[in-house]
Structure formats: C-alpha cells, structure tokens
Amino acid sequence: MTGDLLLDVASLRKSFGGLTAVDDVTLQVERGSIVSVIGPNGAGKTTFFNLITGIYRPDLGTALLDGVDLVGLRPDQVAAAGLARTFQNIRLFAGMTALENVLVARSMHMRSGYWGALFHTRVYADQERSAVADASELLRFVGLAERADALAGSLAYGEQRRLEIARALATKPKLLLLDEPSAGMNPQETEDAKALILRIRSELGIAVVLIEHDMRLVMTVSDHIVVLDYGRKIAEGGADDIRTHPKVIEAYLGRGVAARTATPESEEAS
Ligand SMILES: Nc1ncnc2c1ncn2[C@@H]1O[C@H](COP(=O)(O)OP(=O)(O)OP(=O)(O)O)[C@@H](O)[C@H]1O
C-alpha cells in the first residue's frame, strides 16, 4: 500500500469470555479503495465491524479514521466521524416511506435541530428542502427514485438492501462498511449490488469495506482482500494471491466447505 491512508486499524483484539473473536487484526484502507474481509463462518468478520463502529469496545488496539481515533466513540459519534455501515440483517423503519427512511438517517446533519423544527424557522425550512432534495438524489443514485413514496416494508428484498445503502450514504461518510451486501440476493440482484458498490467508489469517491461470502463478487470488486480465520488474519492481498493462497484454501476446506476460493466462477465460499 502506497496511497493515501483513510482507515488504519492496528492490533485489534476482542474476547468474549474464553473465546478470542478478533485476535490482533491489523487492516489498512486507502482513500477511494474497495477492501473485502472474508473468512469462514465465525471467523470474526462482523465482530471486527462492531469493534470499529462503536458497538463493542476492543480489549486492545487502535482504529484511526483520517487520524480520528474511533475507539471509545459511540456508534453515532463514529458515524459523525465519517464511517457508515449496513448490517447483515436489514434494519429499516418498515412503516415509513423509502424517502422518510433516508431523511431520518440524514437528519443528523441538519443543524437547526429541535427548536428550529418547533418554531419552523426559515433556516429549518431551507434545511428541510435541501434534505428532501439530497435524500431524493440518493434514492435515484441507488435506483429507487420511483419507489420514494413506497413503504420500506413493501419493497422487494433487493430494494430494501439498496435503501439501507442509501441510508448509510445519507450520513455523508468517507468510508462505508457493508456487511454481506449480497446475502439472500438472486444473481441479478447481486450483479446490481456489484455495480452499485463500484459506483459508490467511482461517482461518490467513497471507500468501501465489505464482508462478503460471494467469492465472485469479492474477486471482481476488491482492490485488496483480507482473510480472517478463528479471529486471526491468515492472509491478505489481491484476488490472485488470495484465490491460490494455501492457508485460505485450507481454512475453507478444513471446515468441510467447497474450495470455491480457487474458482472465482462459483457463487459462494460458505
Ligand atoms: N456478543 C458475543 N458474545 C459471545 N460470543 C460472540 C459474540 N459475538 C460474536 N461472538 C463469537 O465470536 C466469533 C466470531 O463471530 P462473528 O459473528 O464476528 O463471525 P463472522 O465471521 O462474522 O461469522 P459469519 O460469517 O457467520 O457472520 C464466533 O465464535 C461468535 O460466536
């Protein structure tokens, strides 16, 4: 890595009782890059995301985003520092429209707050108009312009996933963490997700870190891949290095899972 460092995570560790879920993991993300974190089930991928987004506090280690230490911050403070995420399980307000869902996420960037809303000040009205315009633009960006007034709960599964991404983008992040963006998707939806991830980088200039089990997606979008197993980083590098890395193949095969890392044409690694 030689470029402009955005996220610098060093020696991160977290134990739950006797189990070390994340063990001395170091990871760097350059501005504008796409990094994937892969590994068999239970390898520590989601715990790693939880450690850098303020859901868990690490036992050891540091996580700097653009020089700001994320350790000890609450999730909302992490988001304000420029790190947004989606979750493995969709978390939307099902009874609100798609547009309202994005507006709620964006509201943390509106400055007039409670009193402005109460007295409906001009500043508040201006901010509200610009918030609606921004949220509508985000819905267009993720391909949901036509669905702005639909209740989130009525959207198709792939649409709900895209709405989650729009909500995360509404916080204007420098870095977006996507936890299994293609989980449960059909092949067409996965292709659409892949195109969207690439556009987030190319059109918005936002770096992306994804946890993903779909090896074809991982191998085609990632600049860099980090492999975890039993909480430890066992390999990292480009797609070609990872595909043929003996420790990676062993980690997947050793759990009785097909060695699909060696064949990018296959759909999933676990
Ligand atoms: N809150 C917790 N309390 C106790 N153990 C936990 C907790 N969270 C995670 N673990 C354990 O830590 C290990 C890593 O879990 P994690 O969910 O991070 O793995 P993962 O790589 O994301 O797995 P998957 O691919 O199945 O989502 C697992 O053994 C899990 O059971």
mmCIF file of C-alpha atoms and ligand atoms in Angstrom:
data_model
loop_
_atom_site.group_PDB
_atom_site.id
_atom_site.type_symbol
_atom_site.label_atom_id
_atom_site.label_comp_id
_atom_site.label_asym_id
_atom_site.label_seq_id
_atom_site.Cartn_x
_atom_site.Cartn_y
_atom_site.Cartn_z
ATOM 1 C CA MET A 1 0.000 0.000 0.000
ATOM 2 C CA THR A 2 1.436 3.321 -1.005
ATOM 3 C CA GLY A 3 -1.517 5.671 -1.342
ATOM 4 C CA ASP A 4 -3.476 7.925 0.947
ATOM 5 C CA LEU A 5 -4.417 6.036 4.122
ATOM 6 C CA LEU A 6 -8.026 6.522 5.277
ATOM 7 C CA LEU A 7 -8.558 3.753 7.849
ATOM 8 C CA ASP A 8 -5.682 2.451 9.926
ATOM 9 C CA VAL A 9 -6.611 -0.375 12.289
ATOM 10 C CA ALA A 10 -3.780 -1.831 14.356
ATOM 11 C CA SER A 11 -3.612 -4.917 16.584
ATOM 12 C CA LEU A 12 -7.330 -5.026 17.314
ATOM 13 C CA ARG A 13 -8.431 -7.643 19.841
ATOM 14 C CA LYS A 14 -11.724 -8.675 21.432
ATOM 15 C CA SER A 15 -12.517 -11.675 23.620
ATOM 16 C CA PHE A 16 -15.883 -12.932 24.785
ATOM 17 C CA GLY A 17 -15.126 -14.994 27.876
ATOM 18 C CA GLY A 18 -12.590 -17.600 26.787
ATOM 19 C CA LEU A 19 -13.144 -17.003 23.055
ATOM 20 C CA THR A 20 -10.935 -14.512 21.224
ATOM 21 C CA ALA A 21 -13.256 -13.430 18.410
ATOM 22 C CA VAL A 22 -10.805 -10.890 16.933
ATOM 23 C CA ASP A 23 -7.154 -11.540 17.619
ATOM 24 C CA ASP A 24 -4.502 -8.968 16.789
ATOM 25 C CA VAL A 25 -6.056 -7.859 13.485
ATOM 26 C CA THR A 26 -4.416 -5.071 11.510
ATOM 27 C CA LEU A 27 -6.085 -3.601 8.429
ATOM 28 C CA GLN A 28 -5.489 -0.547 6.299
ATOM 29 C CA VAL A 29 -7.828 1.051 3.782
ATOM 30 C CA GLU A 30 -6.690 3.638 1.280
ATOM 31 C CA ARG A 31 -8.971 6.525 0.339
ATOM 32 C CA GLY A 32 -11.217 5.537 -2.565
ATOM 33 C CA SER A 33 -10.401 1.823 -2.416
ATOM 34 C CA ILE A 34 -12.562 -1.284 -2.064
ATOM 35 C CA VAL A 35 -11.416 -3.812 0.530
ATOM 36 C CA SER A 36 -13.118 -7.135 1.314
ATOM 37 C CA VAL A 37 -12.950 -9.024 4.585
ATOM 38 C CA ILE A 38 -13.654 -12.705 4.049
ATOM 39 C CA GLY A 39 -13.402 -15.904 6.086
ATOM 40 C CA PRO A 40 -15.455 -18.913 7.143
ATOM 41 C CA ASN A 41 -18.495 -18.555 9.423
ATOM 42 C CA GLY A 42 -17.486 -17.400 12.895
ATOM 43 C CA ALA A 43 -14.110 -16.060 11.698
ATOM 44 C CA GLY A 44 -14.695 -12.714 13.435
ATOM 45 C CA LYS A 45 -15.721 -10.524 10.494
ATOM 46 C CA THR A 46 -18.848 -8.956 11.997
ATOM 47 C CA THR A 47 -17.157 -8.568 15.380
ATOM 48 C CA PHE A 48 -14.402 -6.660 13.588
ATOM 49 C CA PHE A 49 -17.017 -4.267 12.110
ATOM 50 C CA ASN A 50 -18.657 -3.963 15.542
ATOM 51 C CA LEU A 51 -15.320 -3.008 17.090
ATOM 52 C CA ILE A 52 -14.652 -0.146 14.717
ATOM 53 C CA THR A 53 -18.228 1.186 14.719
ATOM 54 C CA GLY A 54 -18.584 1.626 18.483
ATOM 55 C CA ILE A 55 -20.853 -1.347 19.137
ATOM 56 C CA TYR A 56 -18.120 -3.184 21.063
ATOM 57 C CA ARG A 57 -15.073 -1.683 22.690
ATOM 58 C CA PRO A 58 -11.844 -3.513 21.781
ATOM 59 C CA ASP A 59 -9.724 -5.014 24.562
ATOM 60 C CA LEU A 60 -6.633 -3.820 22.724
ATOM 61 C CA GLY A 61 -5.732 -1.968 19.550
ATOM 62 C CA THR A 62 -6.369 1.265 17.724
ATOM 63 C CA ALA A 63 -8.608 2.325 14.841
ATOM 64 C CA LEU A 64 -7.926 5.671 13.193
ATOM 65 C CA LEU A 65 -10.225 7.134 10.547
ATOM 66 C CA ASP A 66 -8.488 10.016 8.837
ATOM 67 C CA GLY A 67 -6.468 10.450 12.026
ATOM 68 C CA VAL A 68 -9.512 10.374 14.355
ATOM 69 C CA ASP A 69 -9.405 7.633 16.990
ATOM 70 C CA LEU A 70 -12.655 5.661 16.797
ATOM 71 C CA VAL A 71 -12.018 3.563 19.904
ATOM 72 C CA GLY A 72 -14.334 4.598 22.717
ATOM 73 C CA LEU A 73 -16.724 6.546 20.467
ATOM 74 C CA ARG A 74 -20.444 5.759 20.426
ATOM 75 C CA PRO A 75 -21.950 4.499 17.135
ATOM 76 C CA ASP A 76 -23.444 7.941 16.375
ATOM 77 C CA GLN A 77 -20.059 9.577 17.001
ATOM 78 C CA VAL A 78 -18.382 7.039 14.707
ATOM 79 C CA ALA A 79 -20.940 7.920 12.017
ATOM 80 C CA ALA A 80 -20.287 11.634 12.545
ATOM 81 C CA ALA A 81 -16.550 10.940 12.158
ATOM 82 C CA GLY A 82 -17.279 9.625 8.650
ATOM 83 C CA LEU A 83 -17.813 5.900 8.962
ATOM 84 C CA ALA A 84 -21.219 4.467 7.970
ATOM 85 C CA ARG A 85 -22.337 0.860 7.843
ATOM 86 C CA THR A 86 -25.089 -1.505 6.871
ATOM 87 C CA PHE A 87 -25.989 -4.616 8.835
ATOM 88 C CA GLN A 88 -26.229 -8.310 7.968
ATOM 89 C CA ASN A 89 -29.923 -8.167 8.886
ATOM 90 C CA ILE A 90 -31.855 -5.345 7.265
ATOM 91 C CA ARG A 91 -32.694 -2.535 9.717
ATOM 92 C CA LEU A 92 -35.263 -0.180 8.202
ATOM 93 C CA PHE A 93 -38.340 1.611 9.529
ATOM 94 C CA ALA A 94 -40.830 -0.649 7.753
ATOM 95 C CA GLY A 95 -43.809 1.675 8.318
ATOM 96 C CA MET A 96 -42.062 4.746 6.888
ATOM 97 C CA THR A 97 -41.583 5.522 3.206
ATOM 98 C CA ALA A 98 -38.270 4.998 1.456
ATOM 99 C CA LEU A 99 -37.754 8.790 1.363
ATOM 100 C CA GLU A 100 -38.531 9.160 5.076
ATOM 101 C CA ASN A 101 -36.057 6.392 5.899
ATOM 102 C CA VAL A 102 -33.292 8.306 4.146
ATOM 103 C CA LEU A 103 -34.381 11.613 5.730
ATOM 104 C CA VAL A 104 -34.163 10.144 9.230
ATOM 105 C CA ALA A 105 -30.621 8.964 8.547
ATOM 106 C CA ARG A 106 -29.698 12.349 7.102
ATOM 107 C CA SER A 107 -31.235 14.355 9.960
ATOM 108 C CA MET A 108 -28.047 14.078 11.994
ATOM 109 C CA HIS A 109 -26.528 16.541 9.517
ATOM 110 C CA MET A 110 -29.237 19.177 9.965
ATOM 111 C CA ARG A 111 -28.080 21.906 12.312
ATOM 112 C CA SER A 112 -31.227 23.716 13.404
ATOM 113 C CA GLY A 113 -32.418 20.740 15.482
ATOM 114 C CA TYR A 114 -35.287 20.718 17.941
ATOM 115 C CA TRP A 115 -36.042 24.445 18.273
ATOM 116 C CA GLY A 116 -35.854 25.009 14.557
ATOM 117 C CA ALA A 117 -38.349 22.218 13.991
ATOM 118 C CA LEU A 118 -40.643 23.501 16.751
ATOM 119 C CA PHE A 119 -40.825 27.089 15.525
ATOM 120 C CA HIS A 120 -40.392 26.157 11.865
ATOM 121 C CA THR A 121 -37.716 28.788 11.369
ATOM 122 C CA ARG A 122 -36.583 29.816 7.892
ATOM 123 C CA VAL A 123 -33.244 28.125 8.437
ATOM 124 C CA TYR A 124 -35.122 24.964 9.325
ATOM 125 C CA ALA A 125 -37.415 25.230 6.282
ATOM 126 C CA ASP A 126 -34.393 25.736 3.980
ATOM 127 C CA GLN A 127 -32.595 22.809 5.533
ATOM 128 C CA GLU A 128 -35.687 20.643 5.214
ATOM 129 C CA ARG A 129 -35.988 21.444 1.498
ATOM 130 C CA SER A 130 -32.355 20.670 0.895
ATOM 131 C CA ALA A 131 -32.641 17.457 2.948
ATOM 132 C CA VAL A 132 -35.525 16.253 0.764
ATOM 133 C CA ALA A 133 -33.555 17.119 -2.382
ATOM 134 C CA ASP A 134 -30.468 15.263 -1.098
ATOM 135 C CA ALA A 135 -32.489 12.241 0.008
ATOM 136 C CA SER A 136 -34.281 12.096 -3.360
ATOM 137 C CA GLU A 137 -30.938 12.255 -5.138
ATOM 138 C CA LEU A 138 -29.635 9.383 -3.017
ATOM 139 C CA LEU A 139 -32.702 7.296 -3.840
ATOM 140 C CA ARG A 140 -32.049 7.996 -7.517
ATOM 141 C CA PHE A 141 -28.386 7.029 -7.058
ATOM 142 C CA VAL A 142 -29.317 3.606 -5.648
ATOM 143 C CA GLY A 143 -32.043 3.088 -8.285
ATOM 144 C CA LEU A 144 -35.079 3.704 -6.069
ATOM 145 C CA ALA A 145 -36.319 7.052 -7.425
ATOM 146 C CA GLU A 146 -39.633 5.503 -8.448
ATOM 147 C CA ARG A 147 -40.102 3.949 -5.014
ATOM 148 C CA ALA A 148 -39.593 7.091 -2.883
ATOM 149 C CA ASP A 149 -43.173 7.069 -1.552
ATOM 150 C CA ALA A 150 -43.439 3.306 -1.070
ATOM 151 C CA LEU A 151 -43.373 1.983 2.488
ATOM 152 C CA ALA A 152 -39.993 0.421 3.196
ATOM 153 C CA GLY A 153 -41.699 -2.758 4.386
ATOM 154 C CA SER A 154 -43.386 -3.173 0.995
ATOM 155 C CA LEU A 155 -40.148 -3.031 -1.018
ATOM 156 C CA ALA A 156 -38.642 -6.156 -2.577
ATOM 157 C CA TYR A 157 -35.686 -7.638 -0.731
ATOM 158 C CA GLY A 158 -33.045 -6.291 -3.115
ATOM 159 C CA GLU A 159 -34.683 -2.850 -2.954
ATOM 160 C CA GLN A 160 -34.576 -2.890 0.848
ATOM 161 C CA ARG A 161 -30.855 -3.652 0.700
ATOM 162 C CA ARG A 162 -30.342 -0.680 -1.643
ATOM 163 C CA LEU A 163 -32.400 1.539 0.654
ATOM 164 C CA GLU A 164 -30.115 0.539 3.529
ATOM 165 C CA ILE A 165 -27.156 1.677 1.460
ATOM 166 C CA ALA A 166 -28.912 4.986 0.673
ATOM 167 C CA ARG A 167 -29.471 5.495 4.420
ATOM 168 C CA ALA A 168 -25.809 4.842 5.139
ATOM 169 C CA LEU A 169 -24.749 7.223 2.353
ATOM 170 C CA ALA A 170 -27.060 9.900 3.787
ATOM 171 C CA THR A 171 -24.635 10.405 6.675
ATOM 172 C CA LYS A 172 -22.044 11.544 4.092
ATOM 173 C CA PRO A 173 -19.375 9.000 5.031
ATOM 174 C CA LYS A 174 -15.748 8.852 3.977
ATOM 175 C CA LEU A 175 -15.887 5.085 4.394
ATOM 176 C CA LEU A 176 -18.819 2.716 4.004
ATOM 177 C CA LEU A 177 -18.868 -0.723 5.651
ATOM 178 C CA LEU A 178 -21.198 -3.221 4.008
ATOM 179 C CA ASP A 179 -21.977 -6.408 5.952
ATOM 180 C CA GLU A 180 -22.857 -9.112 3.396
ATOM 181 C CA PRO A 181 -24.475 -6.816 0.818
ATOM 182 C CA SER A 182 -25.425 -9.727 -1.459
ATOM 183 C CA ALA A 183 -26.792 -12.047 1.249
ATOM 184 C CA GLY A 184 -30.089 -13.603 0.124
ATOM 185 C CA MET A 185 -29.936 -11.989 -3.313
ATOM 186 C CA ASN A 186 -30.596 -13.679 -6.633
ATOM 187 C CA PRO A 187 -27.877 -13.480 -9.339
ATOM 188 C CA GLN A 188 -29.377 -10.370 -10.993
ATOM 189 C CA GLU A 189 -29.679 -8.545 -7.663
ATOM 190 C CA THR A 190 -26.063 -9.488 -6.884
ATOM 191 C CA GLU A 191 -24.943 -8.036 -10.240
ATOM 192 C CA ASP A 192 -26.844 -4.840 -9.407
ATOM 193 C CA ALA A 193 -25.219 -4.732 -5.950
ATOM 194 C CA LYS A 194 -21.807 -5.112 -7.549
ATOM 195 C CA ALA A 195 -22.468 -2.240 -9.973
ATOM 196 C CA LEU A 196 -23.674 -0.065 -7.098
ATOM 197 C CA ILE A 197 -20.564 -0.762 -4.996
ATOM 198 C CA LEU A 198 -18.353 0.223 -7.920
ATOM 199 C CA ARG A 199 -20.358 3.434 -8.487
ATOM 200 C CA ILE A 200 -20.122 4.390 -4.797
ATOM 201 C CA ARG A 201 -16.381 4.443 -5.287
ATOM 202 C CA SER A 202 -16.211 5.911 -8.794
ATOM 203 C CA GLU A 203 -19.012 8.516 -8.594
ATOM 204 C CA LEU A 204 -19.000 9.438 -4.890
ATOM 205 C CA GLY A 205 -15.324 8.779 -4.150
ATOM 206 C CA ILE A 206 -16.254 6.847 -1.003
ATOM 207 C CA ALA A 207 -14.061 3.940 0.115
ATOM 208 C CA VAL A 208 -15.871 0.653 0.780
ATOM 209 C CA VAL A 209 -15.067 -2.258 3.078
ATOM 210 C CA LEU A 210 -17.264 -5.284 2.616
ATOM 211 C CA ILE A 211 -17.796 -8.532 4.422
ATOM 212 C CA GLU A 212 -18.963 -10.925 1.752
ATOM 213 C CA HIS A 213 -19.363 -14.649 1.163
ATOM 214 C CA ASP A 214 -19.981 -14.431 -2.582
ATOM 215 C CA MET A 215 -16.498 -15.059 -3.937
ATOM 216 C CA ARG A 216 -17.275 -13.932 -7.471
ATOM 217 C CA LEU A 217 -18.356 -10.542 -6.123
ATOM 218 C CA VAL A 218 -15.326 -10.323 -3.822
ATOM 219 C CA MET A 219 -12.848 -11.264 -6.517
ATOM 220 C CA THR A 220 -14.234 -8.817 -9.069
ATOM 221 C CA VAL A 221 -14.691 -5.662 -6.977
ATOM 222 C CA SER A 222 -11.858 -5.750 -4.426
ATOM 223 C CA ASP A 223 -8.559 -3.878 -4.656
ATOM 224 C CA HIS A 224 -7.448 -5.722 -1.564
ATOM 225 C CA ILE A 225 -8.746 -8.774 0.325
ATOM 226 C CA VAL A 226 -8.169 -9.638 3.987
ATOM 227 C CA VAL A 227 -8.877 -13.185 5.182
ATOM 228 C CA LEU A 228 -9.783 -13.977 8.786
ATOM 229 C CA ASP A 229 -9.971 -17.407 10.410
ATOM 230 C CA TYR A 230 -10.618 -18.022 14.104
ATOM 231 C CA GLY A 231 -10.265 -14.284 14.686
ATOM 232 C CA ARG A 232 -6.786 -14.030 13.167
ATOM 233 C CA LYS A 233 -5.704 -12.566 9.852
ATOM 234 C CA ILE A 234 -4.321 -15.505 7.877
ATOM 235 C CA ALA A 235 -3.757 -13.800 4.515
ATOM 236 C CA GLU A 236 -4.174 -10.584 2.581
ATOM 237 C CA GLY A 237 -3.514 -9.412 -0.935
ATOM 238 C CA GLY A 238 -5.074 -9.101 -4.362
ATOM 239 C CA ALA A 239 -7.612 -11.546 -5.815
ATOM 240 C CA ASP A 240 -4.959 -13.683 -7.494
ATOM 241 C CA ASP A 241 -2.928 -14.041 -4.275
ATOM 242 C CA ILE A 242 -5.974 -14.954 -2.204
ATOM 243 C CA ARG A 243 -7.518 -17.391 -4.697
ATOM 244 C CA THR A 244 -4.460 -19.618 -4.585
ATOM 245 C CA HIS A 245 -3.264 -18.992 -1.016
ATOM 246 C CA PRO A 246 -2.773 -22.373 0.740
ATOM 247 C CA LYS A 247 -3.945 -21.075 4.140
ATOM 248 C CA VAL A 248 -7.112 -19.660 2.622
ATOM 249 C CA ILE A 249 -7.952 -22.864 0.772
ATOM 250 C CA GLU A 250 -7.267 -24.840 3.944
ATOM 251 C CA ALA A 251 -9.438 -22.532 6.060
ATOM 252 C CA TYR A 252 -12.432 -23.121 3.805
ATOM 253 C CA LEU A 253 -11.794 -26.823 3.056
ATOM 254 C CA GLY A 254 -10.926 -27.561 6.648
ATOM 255 C CA ARG A 255 -14.471 -26.633 7.630
ATOM 256 C CA GLY A 256 -15.930 -29.005 5.026
ATOM 257 C CA VAL A 257 -16.774 -26.186 2.701
ATOM 258 C CA ALA A 258 -16.089 -26.412 -1.037
ATOM 259 C CA ALA A 259 -12.791 -24.795 -2.033
ATOM 260 C CA ARG A 260 -14.549 -22.241 -4.135
ATOM 261 C CA THR A 261 -11.938 -19.615 -3.404
ATOM 262 C CA ALA A 262 -9.890 -21.324 -6.082
ATOM 263 C CA THR A 263 -12.629 -20.943 -8.706
ATOM 264 C CA PRO A 264 -13.985 -17.409 -8.960
ATOM 265 C CA GLU A 265 -16.779 -18.600 -11.245
ATOM 266 C CA SER A 266 -18.501 -20.299 -8.324
ATOM 267 C CA GLU A 267 -21.154 -18.432 -6.385
ATOM 268 C CA GLU A 268 -20.264 -18.749 -2.714
ATOM 269 C CA ALA A 269 -17.476 -19.771 -0.395
ATOM 270 C CA SER A 270 -19.658 -20.712 2.564
HETATM 271 N N1 LIG B 1 -21.565 -10.923 21.747
HETATM 272 C C1 LIG B 1 -20.913 -12.081 21.664
HETATM 273 N N2 LIG B 1 -20.777 -12.879 22.750
HETATM 274 C C2 LIG B 1 -20.124 -14.053 22.676
HETATM 275 N N3 LIG B 1 -19.557 -14.533 21.550
HETATM 276 C C3 LIG B 1 -19.673 -13.775 20.430
HETATM 277 C C4 LIG B 1 -20.352 -12.528 20.429
HETATM 278 N N4 LIG B 1 -20.296 -12.009 19.159
HETATM 279 C C5 LIG B 1 -19.606 -12.898 18.432
HETATM 280 N N5 LIG B 1 -19.248 -13.959 19.185
HETATM 281 C C6 LIG B 1 -18.468 -15.105 18.734
HETATM 282 O O1 LIG B 1 -17.305 -14.600 18.111
HETATM 283 C C7 LIG B 1 -16.949 -15.400 16.976
HETATM 284 C C8 LIG B 1 -16.887 -14.529 15.738
HETATM 285 O O2 LIG B 1 -18.222 -14.176 15.380
HETATM 286 P P1 LIG B 1 -18.565 -13.198 14.163
HETATM 287 O O3 LIG B 1 -20.047 -13.044 14.130
HETATM 288 O O4 LIG B 1 -17.743 -11.995 14.275
HETATM 289 O O5 LIG B 1 -18.079 -14.076 12.935
HETATM 290 P P2 LIG B 1 -18.330 -13.830 11.380
HETATM 291 O O6 LIG B 1 -17.027 -14.070 10.709
HETATM 292 O O7 LIG B 1 -18.989 -12.525 11.170
HETATM 293 O O8 LIG B 1 -19.334 -15.022 11.033
HETATM 294 P P3 LIG B 1 -20.493 -15.119 9.904
HETATM 295 O O9 LIG B 1 -19.796 -15.219 8.593
HETATM 296 O O10 LIG B 1 -21.196 -16.394 10.272
HETATM 297 O O11 LIG B 1 -21.355 -13.898 10.053
HETATM 298 C C9 LIG B 1 -17.982 -16.522 16.895
HETATM 299 O O12 LIG B 1 -17.462 -17.668 17.526
HETATM 300 C C10 LIG B 1 -19.159 -15.941 17.666
HETATM 301 O O13 LIG B 1 -19.936 -16.976 18.240
#
